[in-house]
């Protein structure tokens, strides 16, 4: 079975590998296809595409946009979009400013809790966006938590003492933004939403109407039952199914880039259907 991964992050957002290193790792892992989907930025896409130019692996430049719908936080993946699109980049600049302010607010809350942490403590590479994973790593380096799981559970997740709600764009605007830039919008990890999959079924018609073309069915924390339900929803709404590991670094829950027989394996057909949409402008179903 050909391994693919359509959901991976680099140092341009909160991953630990730069785009070139991601591609090199994918090659060593024997992946046939890989997509770069950094949070709220396409700054890494030119580097990603350039490094892949003389490689055998097939790649897709993309993004993962933080959004909301009816007070629900969700993420929209965008594949194959024009990373130079002016409207896209103007909107992403606004999102990055909001993310920066959120980080400052989280640091203020941590300081109020007696945790002495500043922006200077957050180690990032040049051009990298700072997010909660960077805060978690700083807490680990300071010996305040054992690992990222503890950092999020104790301090950074929704409902925790240092959590700050993000100020994102509406999901419909995110979908339209991706579509206008020539991309394919896909709902990321739907089973992680607070709403049930039954509630998702009532939400999909509107998202489909404004341009959503797929669901990320194959995801590490999705159960077999959830995957079956999502596959059925995708078929009912004539949408494609995609999948990926949401890869950030080699220690992420033991799930390697491209998955494994113990976690997930994303069918190569997901890549084929996505490419068919990007080339022909319609889902393959």
Short mmCIF file of the C-alpha atoms (twelve columns), coordinates in Angstrom:
data_MODEL
# 
_entry.id   MODEL 
# 
loop_
_atom_site.group_PDB 
_atom_site.id 
_atom_site.type_symbol 
_atom_site.label_atom_id 
_atom_site.label_alt_id 
_atom_site.label_comp_id 
_atom_site.label_asym_id 
_atom_site.label_seq_id 
_atom_site.Cartn_x 
_atom_site.Cartn_y 
_atom_site.Cartn_z 
_atom_site.pdbx_PDB_model_num 
ATOM 1   C CA . UNK A 1   0.000   0.000  0.000   1 
ATOM 2   C CA . UNK A 2   1.346   3.423  -0.986  1 
ATOM 3   C CA . UNK A 3   1.759   5.729  2.011   1 
ATOM 4   C CA . UNK A 4   0.589   9.336  1.747   1 
ATOM 5   C CA . UNK A 5   0.101   12.172 4.228   1 
ATOM 6   C CA . UNK A 6   -2.119  15.149 3.423   1 
ATOM 7   C CA . UNK A 7   -1.769  16.936 6.774   1 
ATOM 8   C CA . UNK A 8   1.704   17.987 7.957   1 
ATOM 9   C CA . UNK A 9   3.209   21.073 9.609   1 
ATOM 10  C CA . UNK A 10  6.640   22.670 9.306   1 
ATOM 11  C CA . UNK A 11  8.691   25.231 11.207  1 
ATOM 12  C CA . UNK A 12  6.724   27.937 9.394   1 
ATOM 13  C CA . UNK A 13  3.962   27.247 11.928  1 
ATOM 14  C CA . UNK A 14  4.359   24.853 14.862  1 
ATOM 15  C CA . UNK A 15  6.224   21.899 13.376  1 
ATOM 16  C CA . UNK A 16  9.813   20.978 14.246  1 
ATOM 17  C CA . UNK A 17  11.058  20.251 10.692  1 
ATOM 18  C CA . UNK A 18  11.482  22.789 7.905   1 
ATOM 19  C CA . UNK A 19  9.733   22.074 4.570   1 
ATOM 20  C CA . UNK A 20  12.832  20.523 2.988   1 
ATOM 21  C CA . UNK A 21  13.382  18.258 5.996   1 
ATOM 22  C CA . UNK A 22  9.737   17.180 5.824   1 
ATOM 23  C CA . UNK A 23  10.150  16.099 2.207   1 
ATOM 24  C CA . UNK A 24  13.404  14.288 2.964   1 
ATOM 25  C CA . UNK A 25  11.735  12.440 5.849   1 
ATOM 26  C CA . UNK A 26  8.788   11.560 3.623   1 
ATOM 27  C CA . UNK A 27  11.176  10.104 1.058   1 
ATOM 28  C CA . UNK A 28  12.952  8.023  3.698   1 
ATOM 29  C CA . UNK A 29  9.562   6.794  4.875   1 
ATOM 30  C CA . UNK A 30  8.668   5.809  1.320   1 
ATOM 31  C CA . UNK A 31  5.708   8.182  0.995   1 
ATOM 32  C CA . UNK A 32  4.222   8.596  -2.462  1 
ATOM 33  C CA . UNK A 33  2.581   11.973 -1.739  1 
ATOM 34  C CA . UNK A 34  2.767   14.709 0.894   1 
ATOM 35  C CA . UNK A 35  0.907   17.970 1.568   1 
ATOM 36  C CA . UNK A 36  2.188   20.899 3.627   1 
ATOM 37  C CA . UNK A 37  -0.627  22.451 5.689   1 
ATOM 38  C CA . UNK A 38  0.834   24.998 8.098   1 
ATOM 39  C CA . UNK A 39  -1.438  26.935 10.433  1 
ATOM 40  C CA . UNK A 40  -2.652  30.230 8.931   1 
ATOM 41  C CA . UNK A 41  0.379   30.703 6.672   1 
ATOM 42  C CA . UNK A 42  1.569   29.736 3.198   1 
ATOM 43  C CA . UNK A 43  5.057   31.161 3.749   1 
ATOM 44  C CA . UNK A 44  6.626   27.704 3.678   1 
ATOM 45  C CA . UNK A 45  4.954   26.605 0.444   1 
ATOM 46  C CA . UNK A 46  7.553   28.072 -2.000  1 
ATOM 47  C CA . UNK A 47  10.368  26.295 -0.120  1 
ATOM 48  C CA . UNK A 48  8.327   23.082 -0.043  1 
ATOM 49  C CA . UNK A 49  7.587   23.103 -3.765  1 
ATOM 50  C CA . UNK A 50  11.140  24.104 -4.716  1 
ATOM 51  C CA . UNK A 51  12.723  21.291 -2.704  1 
ATOM 52  C CA . UNK A 52  10.333  18.757 -4.228  1 
ATOM 53  C CA . UNK A 53  10.985  19.869 -7.812  1 
ATOM 54  C CA . UNK A 54  13.570  17.180 -8.553  1 
ATOM 55  C CA . UNK A 55  12.120  14.521 -6.267  1 
ATOM 56  C CA . UNK A 56  9.952   11.552 -7.133  1 
ATOM 57  C CA . UNK A 57  7.493   12.246 -4.304  1 
ATOM 58  C CA . UNK A 58  4.332   14.116 -5.306  1 
ATOM 59  C CA . UNK A 59  3.552   17.185 -3.238  1 
ATOM 60  C CA . UNK A 60  0.701   19.648 -2.702  1 
ATOM 61  C CA . UNK A 61  1.110   23.067 -1.115  1 
ATOM 62  C CA . UNK A 62  -1.646  23.944 1.302   1 
ATOM 63  C CA . UNK A 63  -2.755  25.538 4.549   1 
ATOM 64  C CA . UNK A 64  -4.823  24.901 7.678   1 
ATOM 65  C CA . UNK A 65  -6.963  27.943 8.499   1 
ATOM 66  C CA . UNK A 66  -8.270  28.474 12.037  1 
ATOM 67  C CA . UNK A 67  -11.968 29.336 11.851  1 
ATOM 68  C CA . UNK A 68  -15.277 29.247 13.695  1 
ATOM 69  C CA . UNK A 69  -18.891 28.452 12.943  1 
ATOM 70  C CA . UNK A 70  -21.822 29.001 15.317  1 
ATOM 71  C CA . UNK A 71  -19.403 29.444 18.257  1 
ATOM 72  C CA . UNK A 72  -17.658 26.201 17.290  1 
ATOM 73  C CA . UNK A 73  -13.905 26.200 16.653  1 
ATOM 74  C CA . UNK A 74  -12.926 24.305 13.527  1 
ATOM 75  C CA . UNK A 75  -10.115 24.120 10.992  1 
ATOM 76  C CA . UNK A 76  -10.340 24.317 7.216   1 
ATOM 77  C CA . UNK A 77  -7.604  22.708 5.143   1 
ATOM 78  C CA . UNK A 78  -6.887  24.302 1.772   1 
ATOM 79  C CA . UNK A 79  -5.045  22.343 -0.917  1 
ATOM 80  C CA . UNK A 80  -3.398  23.492 -4.137  1 
ATOM 81  C CA . UNK A 81  -4.195  27.165 -3.655  1 
ATOM 82  C CA . UNK A 82  -2.206  30.039 -5.170  1 
ATOM 83  C CA . UNK A 83  0.136   30.950 -2.315  1 
ATOM 84  C CA . UNK A 84  0.810   34.359 -3.914  1 
ATOM 85  C CA . UNK A 85  -2.874  35.381 -3.919  1 
ATOM 86  C CA . UNK A 86  -3.055  38.915 -2.507  1 
ATOM 87  C CA . UNK A 87  -6.413  38.627 -0.747  1 
ATOM 88  C CA . UNK A 88  -5.351  35.346 0.834   1 
ATOM 89  C CA . UNK A 89  -2.114  36.809 2.160   1 
ATOM 90  C CA . UNK A 90  -3.782  39.991 3.426   1 
ATOM 91  C CA . UNK A 91  -6.260  37.889 5.416   1 
ATOM 92  C CA . UNK A 92  -3.506  35.626 6.732   1 
ATOM 93  C CA . UNK A 93  -1.583  38.690 7.926   1 
ATOM 94  C CA . UNK A 94  -4.622  39.688 9.981   1 
ATOM 95  C CA . UNK A 95  -4.868  36.181 11.441  1 
ATOM 96  C CA . UNK A 96  -1.169  36.233 12.332  1 
ATOM 97  C CA . UNK A 97  -1.568  39.545 14.155  1 
ATOM 98  C CA . UNK A 98  -4.465  38.047 16.105  1 
ATOM 99  C CA . UNK A 99  -2.354  34.966 16.894  1 
ATOM 100 C CA . UNK A 100 0.472   37.192 18.176  1 
ATOM 101 C CA . UNK A 101 -1.905  39.046 20.499  1 
ATOM 102 C CA . UNK A 102 -3.314  35.729 21.719  1 
ATOM 103 C CA . UNK A 103 0.199   34.567 22.614  1 
ATOM 104 C CA . UNK A 104 0.770   37.748 24.620  1 
ATOM 105 C CA . UNK A 105 -2.527  37.209 26.441  1 
ATOM 106 C CA . UNK A 106 -1.590  33.590 27.248  1 
ATOM 107 C CA . UNK A 107 1.789   34.721 28.585  1 
ATOM 108 C CA . UNK A 108 0.001   37.276 30.790  1 
ATOM 109 C CA . UNK A 109 -2.208  34.514 32.199  1 
ATOM 110 C CA . UNK A 110 0.794   32.260 32.821  1 
ATOM 111 C CA . UNK A 111 2.546   35.117 34.636  1 
ATOM 112 C CA . UNK A 112 -0.562  35.660 36.769  1 
ATOM 113 C CA . UNK A 113 -0.370  31.974 37.697  1 
ATOM 114 C CA . UNK A 114 3.181   32.502 38.936  1 
ATOM 115 C CA . UNK A 115 4.873   31.035 35.861  1 
ATOM 116 C CA . UNK A 116 7.695   33.337 34.773  1 
ATOM 117 C CA . UNK A 117 7.709   33.024 30.994  1 
ATOM 118 C CA . UNK A 118 8.270   35.683 28.328  1 
ATOM 119 C CA . UNK A 119 8.357   35.874 24.537  1 
ATOM 120 C CA . UNK A 120 12.155  35.606 24.688  1 
ATOM 121 C CA . UNK A 121 11.767  32.106 26.149  1 
ATOM 122 C CA . UNK A 122 9.989   30.835 23.042  1 
ATOM 123 C CA . UNK A 123 12.506  29.212 20.709  1 
ATOM 124 C CA . UNK A 124 11.495  29.513 17.071  1 
ATOM 125 C CA . UNK A 125 13.187  29.518 13.727  1 
ATOM 126 C CA . UNK A 126 13.183  32.581 11.493  1 
ATOM 127 C CA . UNK A 127 9.774   33.161 9.831   1 
ATOM 128 C CA . UNK A 128 8.107   30.736 12.243  1 
ATOM 129 C CA . UNK A 129 4.724   31.593 13.691  1 
ATOM 130 C CA . UNK A 130 4.478   31.184 17.441  1 
ATOM 131 C CA . UNK A 131 1.574   29.134 18.769  1 
ATOM 132 C CA . UNK A 132 0.588   27.108 21.815  1 
ATOM 133 C CA . UNK A 133 2.991   24.238 20.956  1 
ATOM 134 C CA . UNK A 134 5.896   26.698 21.284  1 
ATOM 135 C CA . UNK A 135 4.554   27.728 24.693  1 
ATOM 136 C CA . UNK A 136 4.305   24.064 25.674  1 
ATOM 137 C CA . UNK A 137 7.922   23.449 24.636  1 
ATOM 138 C CA . UNK A 138 9.073   26.447 26.685  1 
ATOM 139 C CA . UNK A 139 7.236   25.066 29.727  1 
ATOM 140 C CA . UNK A 140 8.952   21.701 29.204  1 
ATOM 141 C CA . UNK A 141 12.403  23.336 28.957  1 
ATOM 142 C CA . UNK A 142 11.722  25.185 32.202  1 
ATOM 143 C CA . UNK A 143 10.827  21.891 33.897  1 
ATOM 144 C CA . UNK A 144 7.316   23.099 34.703  1 
ATOM 145 C CA . UNK A 145 5.643   20.206 32.875  1 
ATOM 146 C CA . UNK A 146 6.839   16.783 31.746  1 
ATOM 147 C CA . UNK A 147 5.528   16.903 28.193  1 
ATOM 148 C CA . UNK A 148 3.200   18.691 25.775  1 
ATOM 149 C CA . UNK A 149 0.258   16.569 26.882  1 
ATOM 150 C CA . UNK A 150 0.628   17.841 30.453  1 
ATOM 151 C CA . UNK A 151 1.193   21.424 29.277  1 
ATOM 152 C CA . UNK A 152 -2.066  21.451 27.346  1 
ATOM 153 C CA . UNK A 153 -4.117  19.554 29.913  1 
ATOM 154 C CA . UNK A 154 -2.963  21.640 32.868  1 
ATOM 155 C CA . UNK A 155 -2.614  25.067 31.283  1 
ATOM 156 C CA . UNK A 156 -3.235  25.588 27.564  1 
ATOM 157 C CA . UNK A 157 -6.285  23.640 26.398  1 
ATOM 158 C CA . UNK A 158 -9.799  25.087 26.290  1 
ATOM 159 C CA . UNK A 159 -11.054 25.413 29.853  1 
ATOM 160 C CA . UNK A 160 -7.544  25.401 31.370  1 
ATOM 161 C CA . UNK A 161 -6.311  28.392 33.450  1 
ATOM 162 C CA . UNK A 162 -4.093  29.950 30.755  1 
ATOM 163 C CA . UNK A 163 -6.371  29.305 27.779  1 
ATOM 164 C CA . UNK A 164 -7.283  32.280 25.598  1 
ATOM 165 C CA . UNK A 165 -9.910  32.008 22.872  1 
ATOM 166 C CA . UNK A 166 -8.538  32.601 19.409  1 
ATOM 167 C CA . UNK A 167 -9.943  35.330 17.188  1 
ATOM 168 C CA . UNK A 168 -10.409 33.565 13.882  1 
ATOM 169 C CA . UNK A 169 -12.448 34.080 10.727  1 
ATOM 170 C CA . UNK A 170 -15.821 32.548 9.957   1 
ATOM 171 C CA . UNK A 171 -15.652 29.101 8.361   1 
ATOM 172 C CA . UNK A 172 -17.675 30.278 5.363   1 
ATOM 173 C CA . UNK A 173 -15.186 33.104 4.775   1 
ATOM 174 C CA . UNK A 174 -12.288 30.636 5.073   1 
ATOM 175 C CA . UNK A 175 -13.869 28.306 2.512   1 
ATOM 176 C CA . UNK A 176 -14.514 31.163 0.094   1 
ATOM 177 C CA . UNK A 177 -10.988 32.509 0.616   1 
ATOM 178 C CA . UNK A 178 -9.437  29.154 -0.293  1 
ATOM 179 C CA . UNK A 179 -11.749 28.703 -3.280  1 
ATOM 180 C CA . UNK A 180 -11.016 32.214 -4.581  1 
ATOM 181 C CA . UNK A 181 -7.292  31.391 -4.433  1 
ATOM 182 C CA . UNK A 182 -7.887  28.316 -6.599  1 
ATOM 183 C CA . UNK A 183 -7.702  25.800 -3.766  1 
ATOM 184 C CA . UNK A 184 -9.737  22.870 -2.489  1 
ATOM 185 C CA . UNK A 185 -11.286 23.433 0.979   1 
ATOM 186 C CA . UNK A 186 -11.586 20.395 3.274   1 
ATOM 187 C CA . UNK A 187 -12.897 20.205 6.854   1 
ATOM 188 C CA . UNK A 188 -10.037 19.055 9.104   1 
ATOM 189 C CA . UNK A 189 -10.457 16.318 11.745  1 
ATOM 190 C CA . UNK A 190 -14.277 16.635 11.952  1 
ATOM 191 C CA . UNK A 191 -14.621 14.172 14.838  1 
ATOM 192 C CA . UNK A 192 -12.550 16.500 17.064  1 
ATOM 193 C CA . UNK A 193 -15.214 19.197 16.907  1 
ATOM 194 C CA . UNK A 194 -17.255 19.770 20.066  1 
ATOM 195 C CA . UNK A 195 -20.410 19.108 18.072  1 
ATOM 196 C CA . UNK A 196 -21.413 15.502 17.480  1 
ATOM 197 C CA . UNK A 197 -21.218 13.914 14.052  1 
ATOM 198 C CA . UNK A 198 -25.022 14.114 13.972  1 
ATOM 199 C CA . UNK A 199 -24.718 17.885 14.384  1 
ATOM 200 C CA . UNK A 200 -22.072 17.912 11.669  1 
ATOM 201 C CA . UNK A 201 -24.564 16.268 9.325   1 
ATOM 202 C CA . UNK A 202 -26.867 19.287 9.722   1 
ATOM 203 C CA . UNK A 203 -23.968 21.710 9.208   1 
ATOM 204 C CA . UNK A 204 -22.553 20.152 6.044   1 
ATOM 205 C CA . UNK A 205 -25.223 21.251 3.541   1 
ATOM 206 C CA . UNK A 206 -24.409 24.938 4.097   1 
ATOM 207 C CA . UNK A 207 -20.640 24.398 4.080   1 
ATOM 208 C CA . UNK A 208 -20.993 22.290 0.941   1 
ATOM 209 C CA . UNK A 209 -23.103 25.008 -0.691  1 
ATOM 210 C CA . UNK A 210 -20.393 27.654 -0.181  1 
ATOM 211 C CA . UNK A 211 -17.613 25.445 -1.522  1 
ATOM 212 C CA . UNK A 212 -16.411 22.813 0.974   1 
ATOM 213 C CA . UNK A 213 -15.407 19.816 -1.138  1 
ATOM 214 C CA . UNK A 214 -14.096 17.263 1.331   1 
ATOM 215 C CA . UNK A 215 -13.827 15.793 4.819   1 
ATOM 216 C CA . UNK A 216 -10.638 14.655 6.523   1 
ATOM 217 C CA . UNK A 217 -11.847 11.135 7.241   1 
ATOM 218 C CA . UNK A 218 -8.563  9.374  7.999   1 
ATOM 219 C CA . UNK A 219 -7.073  10.934 11.148  1 
ATOM 220 C CA . UNK A 220 -5.159  9.344  14.056  1 
ATOM 221 C CA . UNK A 221 -7.808  9.909  16.737  1 
ATOM 222 C CA . UNK A 222 -10.818 9.018  14.585  1 
ATOM 223 C CA . UNK A 223 -12.262 5.653  15.559  1 
ATOM 224 C CA . UNK A 224 -13.264 3.091  12.941  1 
ATOM 225 C CA . UNK A 225 -16.918 3.925  13.615  1 
ATOM 226 C CA . UNK A 226 -16.252 7.648  13.164  1 
ATOM 227 C CA . UNK A 227 -14.384 7.031  9.914   1 
ATOM 228 C CA . UNK A 228 -17.276 4.955  8.597   1 
ATOM 229 C CA . UNK A 229 -19.740 7.701  9.537   1 
ATOM 230 C CA . UNK A 230 -17.597 10.371 7.862   1 
ATOM 231 C CA . UNK A 231 -17.205 8.275  4.722   1 
ATOM 232 C CA . UNK A 232 -20.983 7.967  4.570   1 
ATOM 233 C CA . UNK A 233 -21.440 11.724 5.035   1 
ATOM 234 C CA . UNK A 234 -18.878 12.419 2.309   1 
ATOM 235 C CA . UNK A 235 -20.695 10.095 -0.085  1 
ATOM 236 C CA . UNK A 236 -24.115 11.592 0.737   1 
ATOM 237 C CA . UNK A 237 -22.879 15.125 0.031   1 
ATOM 238 C CA . UNK A 238 -20.741 14.182 -2.990  1 
ATOM 239 C CA . UNK A 239 -17.523 15.173 -1.236  1 
ATOM 240 C CA . UNK A 240 -14.078 13.620 -1.307  1 
ATOM 241 C CA . UNK A 241 -12.385 11.917 1.647   1 
ATOM 242 C CA . UNK A 242 -8.860  12.949 2.637   1 
ATOM 243 C CA . UNK A 243 -6.566  12.089 5.500   1 
ATOM 244 C CA . UNK A 244 -3.304  12.744 7.267   1 
ATOM 245 C CA . UNK A 245 -1.428  12.412 10.527  1 
ATOM 246 C CA . UNK A 246 -1.373  16.119 11.505  1 
ATOM 247 C CA . UNK A 247 2.375   15.605 11.763  1 
ATOM 248 C CA . UNK A 248 4.385   18.109 13.827  1 
ATOM 249 C CA . UNK A 249 7.480   16.181 14.926  1 
ATOM 250 C CA . UNK A 250 8.832   12.687 15.346  1 
ATOM 251 C CA . UNK A 251 7.600   12.389 18.926  1 
ATOM 252 C CA . UNK A 252 3.931   13.167 18.242  1 
ATOM 253 C CA . UNK A 253 2.132   10.349 20.067  1 
ATOM 254 C CA . UNK A 254 4.419   7.896  18.340  1 
ATOM 255 C CA . UNK A 255 2.635   8.498  15.011  1 
ATOM 256 C CA . UNK A 256 5.189   8.789  12.200  1 
ATOM 257 C CA . UNK A 257 4.797   10.888 9.072   1 
ATOM 258 C CA . UNK A 258 2.525   8.905  6.776   1 
ATOM 259 C CA . UNK A 259 1.124   6.854  9.646   1 
ATOM 260 C CA . UNK A 260 1.665   3.173  10.309  1 
ATOM 261 C CA . UNK A 261 -0.265  -0.071 10.612  1 
ATOM 262 C CA . UNK A 262 -0.712  0.719  14.328  1 
ATOM 263 C CA . UNK A 263 -2.140  4.199  13.750  1 
ATOM 264 C CA . UNK A 264 -3.617  5.096  10.368  1 
ATOM 265 C CA . UNK A 265 -2.865  4.515  6.730   1 
ATOM 266 C CA . UNK A 266 -4.345  7.034  4.316   1 
ATOM 267 C CA . UNK A 267 -5.423  5.372  1.051   1 
ATOM 268 C CA . UNK A 268 -3.619  6.607  -2.071  1 
ATOM 269 C CA . UNK A 269 -7.075  7.096  -3.593  1 
ATOM 270 C CA . UNK A 270 -7.480  10.146 -1.311  1 
ATOM 271 C CA . UNK A 271 -4.580  11.832 -3.085  1 
ATOM 272 C CA . UNK A 272 -5.931  10.809 -6.494  1 
ATOM 273 C CA . UNK A 273 -9.408  12.212 -5.772  1 
ATOM 274 C CA . UNK A 274 -7.939  15.460 -4.451  1 
ATOM 275 C CA . UNK A 275 -5.752  15.915 -7.527  1 
ATOM 276 C CA . UNK A 276 -8.711  15.082 -9.759  1 
ATOM 277 C CA . UNK A 277 -10.689 17.872 -8.109  1 
ATOM 278 C CA . UNK A 278 -7.820  20.359 -8.437  1 
ATOM 279 C CA . UNK A 279 -7.380  19.504 -12.115 1 
ATOM 280 C CA . UNK A 280 -11.041 19.177 -13.107 1 
ATOM 281 C CA . UNK A 281 -12.823 21.451 -10.642 1 
ATOM 282 C CA . UNK A 282 -15.206 18.861 -9.254  1 
ATOM 283 C CA . UNK A 283 -15.156 15.973 -6.778  1 
ATOM 284 C CA . UNK A 284 -14.531 12.600 -8.384  1 
ATOM 285 C CA . UNK A 285 -17.664 11.088 -6.835  1 
# 
